[in-house]
Amino acid sequence: MSVTIKDIARESGVSYSTVSKALNNSPLVKPETKKKVLETASMLGYTPNFAAKNLVSKKSRTIGLVWPAIDRIALTALVSKINGLVTAENYFMILSVDEADKAIGMFKGFQVDGVMIFEEGRETMLHSDVFSSIPILSYGVSGDHVYPIIDVNHKKAIHLAVRHLIELGHTSLSYIGDATPGDKRQTEKLNGFYEAMENAGLTVHENSIGNTKGLSWYDGYLAAKNLLKTSKPTALISGSYDISVGVLRAAKELKIRIPEDLSVISYDNIPQMASLETELTSVGVPIEQLAKKMVASLLTLIEKPDSISLTQLMEPKLALRKSAKSLQKHL
Amino acid sequence: MSVTIKDIARESGVSYSTVSKALNNSPLVKPETKKKVLETASMLGYTPNFAAKNLVSKKSRTIGLVWPAIDRIALTALVSKINGLVTAENYFMILSVDEADKAIGMFKGFQVDGVMIFEEGRETMLHSDVFSSIPILSYGVSGDHVYPIIDVNHKKAIHLAVRHLIELGHTSLSYIGDATPGDKRQTEKLNGFYEAMENAGLTVHENSIGNTKGLSWYDGYLAAKNLLKTSKPTALISGSYDISVGVLRAAKELKIRIPEDLSVISYDNIPQMASLETELTSVGVPIEQLAKKMVASLLTLIEKPDSISLTQLMEPKLALRKSAKSLQKHL
DNA sequence: TTGTAAGCGTTATCAA
DNA sequence: TTGATAACGCTTACAA
């Protein structure tokens, strides 16, 4: 049986509404009373019951984060950052690794004030009544969503990568990533590649595109092995951190040195890029920016639900590391 | 304003207590009434309010998982597994990436039925009143804890690794890991190394121990680089997945081939070992076993809190992959 | 400045 | 088989 405000009231000789006020630091209670109440509270080891609190206040100062693909490690740093920002705003954050609909159902039950969704692959289809009843923000890809999305300008990210490689003198570029039609985020990247190549007046050969058909490192590994055996590009762009891990494995097995024999730029601008066997030059929105924008947007959405907040496109940046080299030096 | 059982009651023309019973599939309501209630409930888009539910039932069928070090990827697979098992038992699971005391406070507020802690590094010091009021299970290291712990026989794990390397003909073994005194889990591993070496009649030279003084890949990288430059072991045991990542980087830079020039066995028996540039032979408790034991233990603890459940030591296993090779073949 | 009492959405007990 | 009603722990008018 845990301690309630009534216990504190009895113990400190005041009414329990006074205790409530004291605990909430209301200016309506005398400092001495407040002090006494606070003391007995901590003496008794009181912890508030959110269930009761949320029930009456209809607020929980908690946001829920849906993150079914925890094994996709590109996002861990982002999650930590978001947690920090949310904490600074005096909110709690709870995570669920369940699928979006189940997770949101649970979060709603817990009366969370808002939900963030980290989509992976296909877009989450939610019942229309869900996102009308609770602020939802998705880190996904713009589409015909009914809820706001923080999105990355994926095309531009790939443009950046292509341009950088061309500046380094490369003309024989390949792209490796997931081209499964359902996944807009991934197809955007691929389209960005085609576009950038066309803009530069370069042709994309059929066998210079590697379709990983998935997002795990192993998908990347298989596709890279296949691609690097059949064509000999001097530069390669990879669609994600995990895929890059596979690319590195494949390159190693084929005795292709990076960047000496092959320049690589990976999508995903995250710190982990520096921990790979070869530090990978990468493109993407820096996670600090992403985290800030996401938290700010969701909190605005929570505080004034009427504010129309549309899809927001974040600008990617190029992070130079050690995997892309000028072609001249290869000669 | 969301839908409550009172709305359903009004709409379907019964009392709200009947609605409650119908929703909970009580045998006390006539099937037709039940049907009607259920229909109007889904028509209205009803979702139960856990806050209210938990308030009266004092149960939430939810367990909280404290996981501050989400960037330590060795645990992602374990978390997924645990979530699956917990779901199968009709529980929810929520995660927090906050520090243990904050997270537990929050979880208690949400009335979770039990808490799992994934410790990292130093042991979490909790106020004694915390673990007396809620079932807590920790995946940590046995010590003078007041709450039960699922622990791994770390010493034995390292023994296994040493024995395997000796069987392969190695006599010049090194260990690389965190030897910071505060972290029992890590020091156990190191002690296991000393023990196993002594048992085998082999001496441990001072410079064949690499102290990473931390658990990140970079700590491993620095320590490995230092160690491999000053001594030339034929085999190396690494204290964790992340440290191994650093070891691989260091080896590569020093042009040391694995396993040709150096056999490596890593602690942590997880699937990710297979995704490294060299698939690492590893030792540790298979995560399926770990997950099962943890979930079973916590649920028992929740269902009968009086059951004395002590620290449980799980048995590690050796998982053969490609990083340890017979010394004969080196010659 | 403090206390009384209503009410948040449920479940559970008891009476009808 | 159904319906009142108390209770869960808390916040918040409103009264004292």
PDB file of C-alpha atoms in Angstrom, chain A residues 6-268:
ATOM      1  CA  LYS A   6      -4.315  11.650   2.776  1.00  0.00           C
ATOM      2  CA  ASP A   7      -1.560   9.932   4.706  1.00  0.00           C
ATOM      3  CA  ILE A   8       0.490  13.081   4.494  1.00  0.00           C
ATOM      4  CA  ALA A   9      -2.515  15.125   5.582  1.00  0.00           C
ATOM      5  CA  ARG A  10      -3.131  12.973   8.620  1.00  0.00           C
ATOM      6  CA  GLU A  11       0.519  12.934   9.563  1.00  0.00           C
ATOM      7  CA  SER A  12       1.032  16.660   9.235  1.00  0.00           C
ATOM      8  CA  GLY A  13      -2.306  17.688  10.664  1.00  0.00           C
ATOM      9  CA  VAL A  14      -3.752  19.574   7.695  1.00  0.00           C
ATOM     10  CA  SER A  15      -6.456  18.775   5.199  1.00  0.00           C
ATOM     11  CA  TYR A  16      -5.550  16.831   2.115  1.00  0.00           C
ATOM     12  CA  SER A  17      -6.451  19.639  -0.210  1.00  0.00           C
ATOM     13  CA  THR A  18      -3.863  21.748   1.533  1.00  0.00           C
ATOM     14  CA  VAL A  19      -1.397  18.960   1.002  1.00  0.00           C
ATOM     15  CA  SER A  20      -2.257  18.937  -2.679  1.00  0.00           C
ATOM     16  CA  LYS A  21      -1.665  22.637  -2.928  1.00  0.00           C
ATOM     17  CA  ALA A  22       1.564  22.462  -0.994  1.00  0.00           C
ATOM     18  CA  LEU A  23       2.823  19.678  -3.198  1.00  0.00           C
ATOM     19  CA  ASN A  24       2.008  21.710  -6.263  1.00  0.00           C
ATOM     20  CA  ASN A  25       3.785  24.693  -4.818  1.00  0.00           C
ATOM     21  CA  SER A  26       0.678  26.809  -4.795  1.00  0.00           C
ATOM     22  CA  PRO A  27       1.104  30.367  -3.502  1.00  0.00           C
ATOM     23  CA  LEU A  28      -2.050  29.858  -1.500  1.00  0.00           C
ATOM     24  CA  VAL A  29      -0.371  27.991   1.331  1.00  0.00           C
ATOM     25  CA  LYS A  30       1.699  29.471   4.087  1.00  0.00           C
ATOM     26  CA  PRO A  31       5.426  28.768   3.621  1.00  0.00           C
ATOM     27  CA  GLU A  32       5.670  27.040   6.975  1.00  0.00           C
ATOM     28  CA  THR A  33       2.769  24.739   6.216  1.00  0.00           C
ATOM     29  CA  LYS A  34       4.282  24.019   2.836  1.00  0.00           C
ATOM     30  CA  LYS A  35       7.578  23.181   4.429  1.00  0.00           C
ATOM     31  CA  LYS A  36       6.004  20.890   6.971  1.00  0.00           C
ATOM     32  CA  VAL A  37       3.965  19.104   4.338  1.00  0.00           C
ATOM     33  CA  LEU A  38       6.947  18.643   2.059  1.00  0.00           C
ATOM     34  CA  GLU A  39       8.953  17.240   4.907  1.00  0.00           C
ATOM     35  CA  THR A  40       6.409  14.670   5.962  1.00  0.00           C
ATOM     36  CA  ALA A  41       5.884  13.802   2.309  1.00  0.00           C
ATOM     37  CA  SER A  42       9.494  12.908   1.781  1.00  0.00           C
ATOM     38  CA  MET A  43       9.643  11.286   5.188  1.00  0.00           C
ATOM     39  CA  LEU A  44       6.804   9.012   4.229  1.00  0.00           C
ATOM     40  CA  GLY A  45       8.357   8.368   0.847  1.00  0.00           C
ATOM     41  CA  TYR A  46       5.459   9.753  -1.117  1.00  0.00           C
ATOM     42  CA  THR A  47       5.288   9.350  -4.877  1.00  0.00           C
ATOM     43  CA  PRO A  48       2.334  10.861  -6.699  1.00  0.00           C
ATOM     44  CA  ASN A  49      -0.111   8.614  -8.462  1.00  0.00           C
ATOM     45  CA  PHE A  50      -0.152   9.705 -12.081  1.00  0.00           C
ATOM     46  CA  ALA A  51      -3.215   7.652 -12.783  1.00  0.00           C
ATOM     47  CA  ALA A  52      -5.194   9.821 -10.419  1.00  0.00           C
ATOM     48  CA  LYS A  53      -3.416  12.970 -11.461  1.00  0.00           C
ATOM     49  CA  ASN A  54      -3.945  12.390 -15.148  1.00  0.00           C
ATOM     50  CA  LEU A  55      -7.495  11.365 -14.565  1.00  0.00           C
ATOM     51  CA  VAL A  56      -8.424  14.714 -13.191  1.00  0.00           C
ATOM     52  CA  SER A  57      -6.066  16.961 -15.092  1.00  0.00           C
ATOM     53  CA  LYS A  58      -6.452  15.188 -18.432  1.00  0.00           C
ATOM     54  CA  LYS A  59      -2.801  15.886 -18.979  1.00  0.00           C
ATOM     55  CA  SER A  60       0.198  13.737 -18.314  1.00  0.00           C
ATOM     56  CA  ARG A  61       3.107  15.865 -19.450  1.00  0.00           C
ATOM     57  CA  THR A  62       4.288  12.748 -21.172  1.00  0.00           C
ATOM     58  CA  ILE A  63       4.990  12.077 -24.782  1.00  0.00           C
ATOM     59  CA  GLY A  64       5.090   8.639 -26.288  1.00  0.00           C
ATOM     60  CA  LEU A  65       7.621   7.603 -28.877  1.00  0.00           C
ATOM     61  CA  VAL A  66       6.807   4.741 -31.215  1.00  0.00           C
ATOM     62  CA  TRP A  67       9.971   2.999 -32.289  1.00  0.00           C
ATOM     63  CA  PRO A  68       9.382  -0.506 -33.547  1.00  0.00           C
ATOM     64  CA  ALA A  69      12.723  -0.831 -35.321  1.00  0.00           C
ATOM     65  CA  ILE A  70      15.105  -0.389 -32.409  1.00  0.00           C
ATOM     66  CA  ASP A  71      17.664  -2.490 -34.180  1.00  0.00           C
ATOM     67  CA  ARG A  72      18.024   0.206 -36.811  1.00  0.00           C
ATOM     68  CA  ILE A  73      20.736   1.912 -34.880  1.00  0.00           C
ATOM     69  CA  ALA A  74      20.814   5.083 -36.944  1.00  0.00           C
ATOM     70  CA  LEU A  75      18.109   6.395 -34.653  1.00  0.00           C
ATOM     71  CA  THR A  76      19.506   5.760 -31.189  1.00  0.00           C
ATOM     72  CA  ALA A  77      21.347   9.037 -31.049  1.00  0.00           C
ATOM     73  CA  LEU A  78      18.224  10.855 -32.169  1.00  0.00           C
ATOM     74  CA  VAL A  79      16.148   9.183 -29.488  1.00  0.00           C
ATOM     75  CA  SER A  80      18.608  10.201 -26.792  1.00  0.00           C
ATOM     76  CA  LYS A  81      18.656  13.767 -28.022  1.00  0.00           C
ATOM     77  CA  ILE A  82      14.901  13.966 -28.112  1.00  0.00           C
ATOM     78  CA  ASN A  83      14.665  12.557 -24.631  1.00  0.00           C
ATOM     79  CA  GLY A  84      17.024  15.220 -23.394  1.00  0.00           C
ATOM     80  CA  LEU A  85      15.068  18.040 -24.979  1.00  0.00           C
ATOM     81  CA  VAL A  86      11.752  16.711 -23.793  1.00  0.00           C
ATOM     82  CA  THR A  87      13.103  16.365 -20.268  1.00  0.00           C
ATOM     83  CA  ALA A  88      14.323  19.934 -20.358  1.00  0.00           C
ATOM     84  CA  GLU A  89      10.753  20.980 -21.084  1.00  0.00           C
ATOM     85  CA  ASN A  90       9.615  19.075 -18.033  1.00  0.00           C
ATOM     86  CA  TYR A  91       7.943  16.315 -19.933  1.00  0.00           C
ATOM     87  CA  PHE A  92       8.405  12.601 -19.559  1.00  0.00           C
ATOM     88  CA  MET A  93       9.013  10.400 -22.515  1.00  0.00           C
ATOM     89  CA  ILE A  94       8.095   6.760 -22.788  1.00  0.00           C
ATOM     90  CA  LEU A  95       8.964   4.478 -25.665  1.00  0.00           C
ATOM     91  CA  SER A  96       7.273   1.529 -27.180  1.00  0.00           C
ATOM     92  CA  VAL A  97       8.808  -0.963 -29.545  1.00  0.00           C
ATOM     93  CA  ASP A  98       5.402  -2.226 -30.603  1.00  0.00           C
ATOM     94  CA  GLU A  99       3.865  -1.487 -33.969  1.00  0.00           C
ATOM     95  CA  ALA A 100       2.388   1.985 -34.351  1.00  0.00           C
ATOM     96  CA  ASP A 101      -1.280   1.164 -33.901  1.00  0.00           C
ATOM     97  CA  LYS A 102      -0.774  -0.959 -30.830  1.00  0.00           C
ATOM     98  CA  ALA A 103       1.670   1.486 -29.341  1.00  0.00           C
ATOM     99  CA  ILE A 104      -0.606   4.452 -29.928  1.00  0.00           C
ATOM    100  CA  GLY A 105      -3.532   2.626 -28.385  1.00  0.00           C
ATOM    101  CA  MET A 106      -1.454   2.027 -25.305  1.00  0.00           C
ATOM    102  CA  PHE A 107      -0.157   5.570 -25.202  1.00  0.00           C
ATOM    103  CA  LYS A 108      -3.656   6.946 -25.479  1.00  0.00           C
ATOM    104  CA  GLY A 109      -4.690   4.732 -22.617  1.00  0.00           C
ATOM    105  CA  PHE A 110      -1.887   6.212 -20.558  1.00  0.00           C
ATOM    106  CA  GLN A 111      -3.141   9.657 -21.492  1.00  0.00           C
ATOM    107  CA  VAL A 112       0.061  10.785 -23.125  1.00  0.00           C
ATOM    108  CA  ASP A 113      -0.166  14.323 -24.434  1.00  0.00           C
ATOM    109  CA  GLY A 114       1.421  13.609 -27.778  1.00  0.00           C
ATOM    110  CA  VAL A 115       2.992  10.901 -29.854  1.00  0.00           C
ATOM    111  CA  MET A 116       6.042  10.717 -32.073  1.00  0.00           C
ATOM    112  CA  ILE A 117       6.345   7.998 -34.645  1.00  0.00           C
ATOM    113  CA  PHE A 118       9.601   6.797 -36.097  1.00  0.00           C
ATOM    114  CA  GLU A 119       8.474   5.216 -39.262  1.00  0.00           C
ATOM    115  CA  GLU A 120      10.476   2.606 -40.990  1.00  0.00           C
ATOM    116  CA  GLY A 121       9.772   1.304 -44.418  1.00  0.00           C
ATOM    117  CA  ARG A 122       6.151   1.464 -45.341  1.00  0.00           C
ATOM    118  CA  GLU A 123       4.001   4.227 -43.949  1.00  0.00           C
ATOM    119  CA  THR A 124       1.916   3.447 -40.964  1.00  0.00           C
ATOM    120  CA  MET A 125      -1.751   3.263 -41.690  1.00  0.00           C
ATOM    121  CA  LEU A 126      -3.703   4.496 -38.733  1.00  0.00           C
ATOM    122  CA  HIS A 127      -7.407   4.637 -38.172  1.00  0.00           C
ATOM    123  CA  SER A 128      -8.590   8.112 -38.898  1.00  0.00           C
ATOM    124  CA  ASP A 129     -10.025   8.540 -35.416  1.00  0.00           C
ATOM    125  CA  VAL A 130      -6.628   8.047 -33.858  1.00  0.00           C
ATOM    126  CA  PHE A 131      -4.848  11.115 -35.060  1.00  0.00           C
ATOM    127  CA  SER A 132      -7.856  13.295 -34.589  1.00  0.00           C
ATOM    128  CA  SER A 133      -7.852  12.605 -30.876  1.00  0.00           C
ATOM    129  CA  ILE A 134      -4.204  13.123 -30.045  1.00  0.00           C
ATOM    130  CA  PRO A 135      -1.321  15.157 -31.458  1.00  0.00           C
ATOM    131  CA  ILE A 136       0.840  12.931 -33.588  1.00  0.00           C
ATOM    132  CA  LEU A 137       4.068  13.822 -35.254  1.00  0.00           C
ATOM    133  CA  SER A 138       5.864  11.515 -37.561  1.00  0.00           C
ATOM    134  CA  TYR A 139       9.462  11.346 -38.617  1.00  0.00           C
ATOM    135  CA  GLY A 140       8.722   9.989 -41.978  1.00  0.00           C
ATOM    136  CA  VAL A 141       8.112  10.912 -45.528  1.00  0.00           C
ATOM    137  CA  SER A 142       5.613  13.363 -46.825  1.00  0.00           C
ATOM    138  CA  GLY A 143       2.655  11.722 -48.421  1.00  0.00           C
ATOM    139  CA  ASP A 144      -1.054  11.911 -48.032  1.00  0.00           C
ATOM    140  CA  HIS A 145      -0.826  11.790 -44.276  1.00  0.00           C
ATOM    141  CA  VAL A 146      -3.368  13.435 -42.105  1.00  0.00           C
ATOM    142  CA  TYR A 147      -0.862  14.139 -39.399  1.00  0.00           C
ATOM    143  CA  PRO A 148       2.158  16.391 -39.594  1.00  0.00           C
ATOM    144  CA  ILE A 149       5.473  15.039 -40.570  1.00  0.00           C
ATOM    145  CA  ILE A 150       9.005  16.076 -40.037  1.00  0.00           C
ATOM    146  CA  ASP A 151      10.729  15.026 -43.117  1.00  0.00           C
ATOM    147  CA  VAL A 152      14.136  15.259 -44.601  1.00  0.00           C
ATOM    148  CA  ASN A 153      14.776  16.567 -48.066  1.00  0.00           C
ATOM    149  CA  HIS A 154      16.104  13.217 -49.155  1.00  0.00           C
ATOM    150  CA  LYS A 155      16.482  14.175 -52.761  1.00  0.00           C
ATOM    151  CA  LYS A 156      18.617  17.129 -51.882  1.00  0.00           C
ATOM    152  CA  ALA A 157      20.718  14.999 -49.574  1.00  0.00           C
ATOM    153  CA  ILE A 158      21.585  12.697 -52.423  1.00  0.00           C
ATOM    154  CA  HIS A 159      22.167  15.688 -54.696  1.00  0.00           C
ATOM    155  CA  LEU A 160      24.712  16.915 -52.197  1.00  0.00           C
ATOM    156  CA  ALA A 161      26.473  13.578 -52.209  1.00  0.00           C
ATOM    157  CA  VAL A 162      26.536  13.343 -55.983  1.00  0.00           C
ATOM    158  CA  ARG A 163      27.789  16.885 -56.345  1.00  0.00           C
ATOM    159  CA  HIS A 164      30.570  16.312 -53.848  1.00  0.00           C
ATOM    160  CA  LEU A 165      31.729  13.199 -55.648  1.00  0.00           C
ATOM    161  CA  ILE A 166      31.677  14.958 -58.986  1.00  0.00           C
ATOM    162  CA  GLU A 167      33.719  17.780 -57.540  1.00  0.00           C
ATOM    163  CA  LEU A 168      36.221  15.159 -56.491  1.00  0.00           C
ATOM    164  CA  GLY A 169      36.450  14.117 -60.109  1.00  0.00           C
ATOM    165  CA  HIS A 170      34.255  11.057 -60.135  1.00  0.00           C
ATOM    166  CA  THR A 171      32.052  10.323 -63.114  1.00  0.00           C
ATOM    167  CA  SER A 172      31.338   6.663 -62.603  1.00  0.00           C
ATOM    168  CA  LEU A 173      28.880   6.685 -59.701  1.00  0.00           C
ATOM    169  CA  SER A 174      26.699   3.945 -58.298  1.00  0.00           C
ATOM    170  CA  TYR A 175      23.838   3.995 -55.842  1.00  0.00           C
ATOM    171  CA  ILE A 176      22.924   1.248 -53.471  1.00  0.00           C
ATOM    172  CA  GLY A 177      19.751   1.278 -51.437  1.00  0.00           C
ATOM    173  CA  ASP A 178      16.254  -0.045 -51.031  1.00  0.00           C
ATOM    174  CA  ALA A 179      14.152   0.511 -54.129  1.00  0.00           C
ATOM    175  CA  THR A 180      11.087  -1.321 -52.907  1.00  0.00           C
ATOM    176  CA  PRO A 181       8.182   0.718 -54.298  1.00  0.00           C
ATOM    177  CA  GLY A 182       6.199   0.974 -51.051  1.00  0.00           C
ATOM    178  CA  ASP A 183       8.842   2.879 -49.148  1.00  0.00           C
ATOM    179  CA  LYS A 184       8.697   6.506 -50.159  1.00  0.00           C
ATOM    180  CA  ARG A 185      11.618   7.604 -48.100  1.00  0.00           C
ATOM    181  CA  GLN A 186      13.913   5.180 -49.826  1.00  0.00           C
ATOM    182  CA  THR A 187      12.554   5.769 -53.305  1.00  0.00           C
ATOM    183  CA  GLU A 188      13.019   9.502 -52.843  1.00  0.00           C
ATOM    184  CA  LYS A 189      16.689   8.894 -52.315  1.00  0.00           C
ATOM    185  CA  LEU A 190      16.932   6.826 -55.449  1.00  0.00           C
ATOM    186  CA  ASN A 191      15.051   9.426 -57.460  1.00  0.00           C
ATOM    187  CA  GLY A 192      17.388  12.047 -56.085  1.00  0.00           C
ATOM    188  CA  PHE A 193      20.268  10.050 -57.468  1.00  0.00           C
ATOM    189  CA  TYR A 194      18.776   9.848 -60.949  1.00  0.00           C
ATOM    190  CA  GLU A 195      17.990  13.550 -60.898  1.00  0.00           C
ATOM    191  CA  ALA A 196      21.414  14.631 -59.741  1.00  0.00           C
ATOM    192  CA  MET A 197      23.108  12.462 -62.295  1.00  0.00           C
ATOM    193  CA  GLU A 198      20.968  13.851 -65.046  1.00  0.00           C
ATOM    194  CA  ASN A 199      21.655  17.399 -63.915  1.00  0.00           C
ATOM    195  CA  ALA A 200      25.340  16.682 -64.130  1.00  0.00           C
ATOM    196  CA  GLY A 201      24.992  15.229 -67.571  1.00  0.00           C
ATOM    197  CA  LEU A 202      26.049  11.792 -66.428  1.00  0.00           C
ATOM    198  CA  THR A 203      24.337   8.600 -67.440  1.00  0.00           C
ATOM    199  CA  VAL A 204      23.183   5.989 -64.987  1.00  0.00           C
ATOM    200  CA  HIS A 205      23.839   2.497 -66.211  1.00  0.00           C
ATOM    201  CA  GLU A 206      21.401  -0.176 -65.263  1.00  0.00           C
ATOM    202  CA  ASN A 207      23.969  -2.156 -63.332  1.00  0.00           C
ATOM    203  CA  SER A 208      25.119   0.833 -61.352  1.00  0.00           C
ATOM    204  CA  ILE A 209      22.032   0.704 -59.171  1.00  0.00           C
ATOM    205  CA  GLY A 210      22.017  -1.871 -56.394  1.00  0.00           C
ATOM    206  CA  ASN A 211      18.621  -2.687 -54.974  1.00  0.00           C
ATOM    207  CA  THR A 212      19.005  -3.979 -51.446  1.00  0.00           C
ATOM    208  CA  LYS A 213      15.327  -4.863 -51.121  1.00  0.00           C
ATOM    209  CA  GLY A 214      15.594  -4.259 -47.427  1.00  0.00           C
ATOM    210  CA  LEU A 215      17.269  -2.083 -44.837  1.00  0.00           C
ATOM    211  CA  SER A 216      19.440  -4.418 -42.826  1.00  0.00           C
ATOM    212  CA  TRP A 217      23.204  -4.499 -43.084  1.00  0.00           C
ATOM    213  CA  TYR A 218      22.935  -7.907 -44.680  1.00  0.00           C
ATOM    214  CA  ASP A 219      20.704  -6.635 -47.466  1.00  0.00           C
ATOM    215  CA  GLY A 220      23.352  -4.034 -48.104  1.00  0.00           C
ATOM    216  CA  TYR A 221      26.081  -6.610 -48.025  1.00  0.00           C
ATOM    217  CA  LEU A 222      24.465  -8.860 -50.630  1.00  0.00           C
ATOM    218  CA  ALA A 223      23.575  -6.019 -52.950  1.00  0.00           C
ATOM    219  CA  ALA A 224      27.020  -4.448 -52.657  1.00  0.00           C
ATOM    220  CA  LYS A 225      28.769  -7.695 -53.361  1.00  0.00           C
ATOM    221  CA  ASN A 226      26.672  -8.198 -56.428  1.00  0.00           C
ATOM    222  CA  LEU A 227      27.084  -4.664 -57.667  1.00  0.00           C
ATOM    223  CA  LEU A 228      30.804  -4.391 -57.073  1.00  0.00           C
ATOM    224  CA  LYS A 229      31.450  -7.640 -58.868  1.00  0.00           C
ATOM    225  CA  THR A 230      29.546  -6.699 -62.001  1.00  0.00           C
ATOM    226  CA  SER A 231      30.478  -3.037 -62.330  1.00  0.00           C
ATOM    227  CA  LYS A 232      33.505  -1.028 -61.312  1.00  0.00           C
ATOM    228  CA  PRO A 233      32.361   2.399 -60.153  1.00  0.00           C
ATOM    229  CA  THR A 234      34.879   4.776 -58.631  1.00  0.00           C
ATOM    230  CA  ALA A 235      32.301   6.121 -56.212  1.00  0.00           C
ATOM    231  CA  LEU A 236      29.293   4.738 -54.428  1.00  0.00           C
ATOM    232  CA  ILE A 237      26.421   6.300 -52.526  1.00  0.00           C
ATOM    233  CA  SER A 238      24.719   4.181 -49.940  1.00  0.00           C
ATOM    234  CA  GLY A 239      21.162   4.713 -48.743  1.00  0.00           C
ATOM    235  CA  SER A 240      21.582   4.270 -45.018  1.00  0.00           C
ATOM    236  CA  TYR A 241      23.924   3.573 -42.155  1.00  0.00           C
ATOM    237  CA  ASP A 242      23.056  -0.079 -41.942  1.00  0.00           C
ATOM    238  CA  ILE A 243      23.408  -0.592 -45.654  1.00  0.00           C
ATOM    239  CA  SER A 244      26.815   1.052 -45.476  1.00  0.00           C
ATOM    240  CA  VAL A 245      27.870  -1.473 -42.886  1.00  0.00           C
ATOM    241  CA  GLY A 246      27.112  -4.146 -45.450  1.00  0.00           C
ATOM    242  CA  VAL A 247      28.919  -2.235 -48.160  1.00  0.00           C
ATOM    243  CA  LEU A 248      32.058  -2.102 -46.057  1.00  0.00           C
ATOM    244  CA  ARG A 249      31.904  -5.822 -45.465  1.00  0.00           C
ATOM    245  CA  ALA A 250      31.434  -6.538 -49.132  1.00  0.00           C
ATOM    246  CA  ALA A 251      34.244  -4.207 -50.154  1.00  0.00           C
ATOM    247  CA  LYS A 252      36.574  -5.851 -47.718  1.00  0.00           C
ATOM    248  CA  GLU A 253      35.824  -9.316 -49.005  1.00  0.00           C
ATOM    249  CA  LEU A 254      36.375  -8.163 -52.565  1.00  0.00           C
ATOM    250  CA  LYS A 255      39.621  -6.506 -51.539  1.00  0.00           C
ATOM    251  CA  ILE A 256      38.373  -3.119 -52.591  1.00  0.00           C
ATOM    252  CA  ARG A 257      39.970  -0.421 -50.455  1.00  0.00           C
ATOM    253  CA  ILE A 258      38.017   2.598 -49.338  1.00  0.00           C
ATOM    254  CA  PRO A 259      38.689   5.327 -50.310  1.00  0.00           C
ATOM    255  CA  GLU A 260      41.709   4.282 -52.391  1.00  0.00           C
ATOM    256  CA  ASP A 261      39.777   2.118 -54.846  1.00  0.00           C
ATOM    257  CA  LEU A 262      36.287   3.338 -54.136  1.00  0.00           C
ATOM    258  CA  SER A 263      34.881   6.505 -52.632  1.00  0.00           C
ATOM    259  CA  VAL A 264      31.796   6.025 -50.489  1.00  0.00           C
ATOM    260  CA  ILE A 265      29.256   8.482 -49.162  1.00  0.00           C
ATOM    261  CA  SER A 266      26.541   7.207 -46.909  1.00  0.00           C
ATOM    262  CA  TYR A 267      23.147   8.583 -46.130  1.00  0.00           C
ATOM    263  CA  ASP A 268      22.477   9.299 -42.403  1.00  0.00           C
TER     264      ASP A 268
END
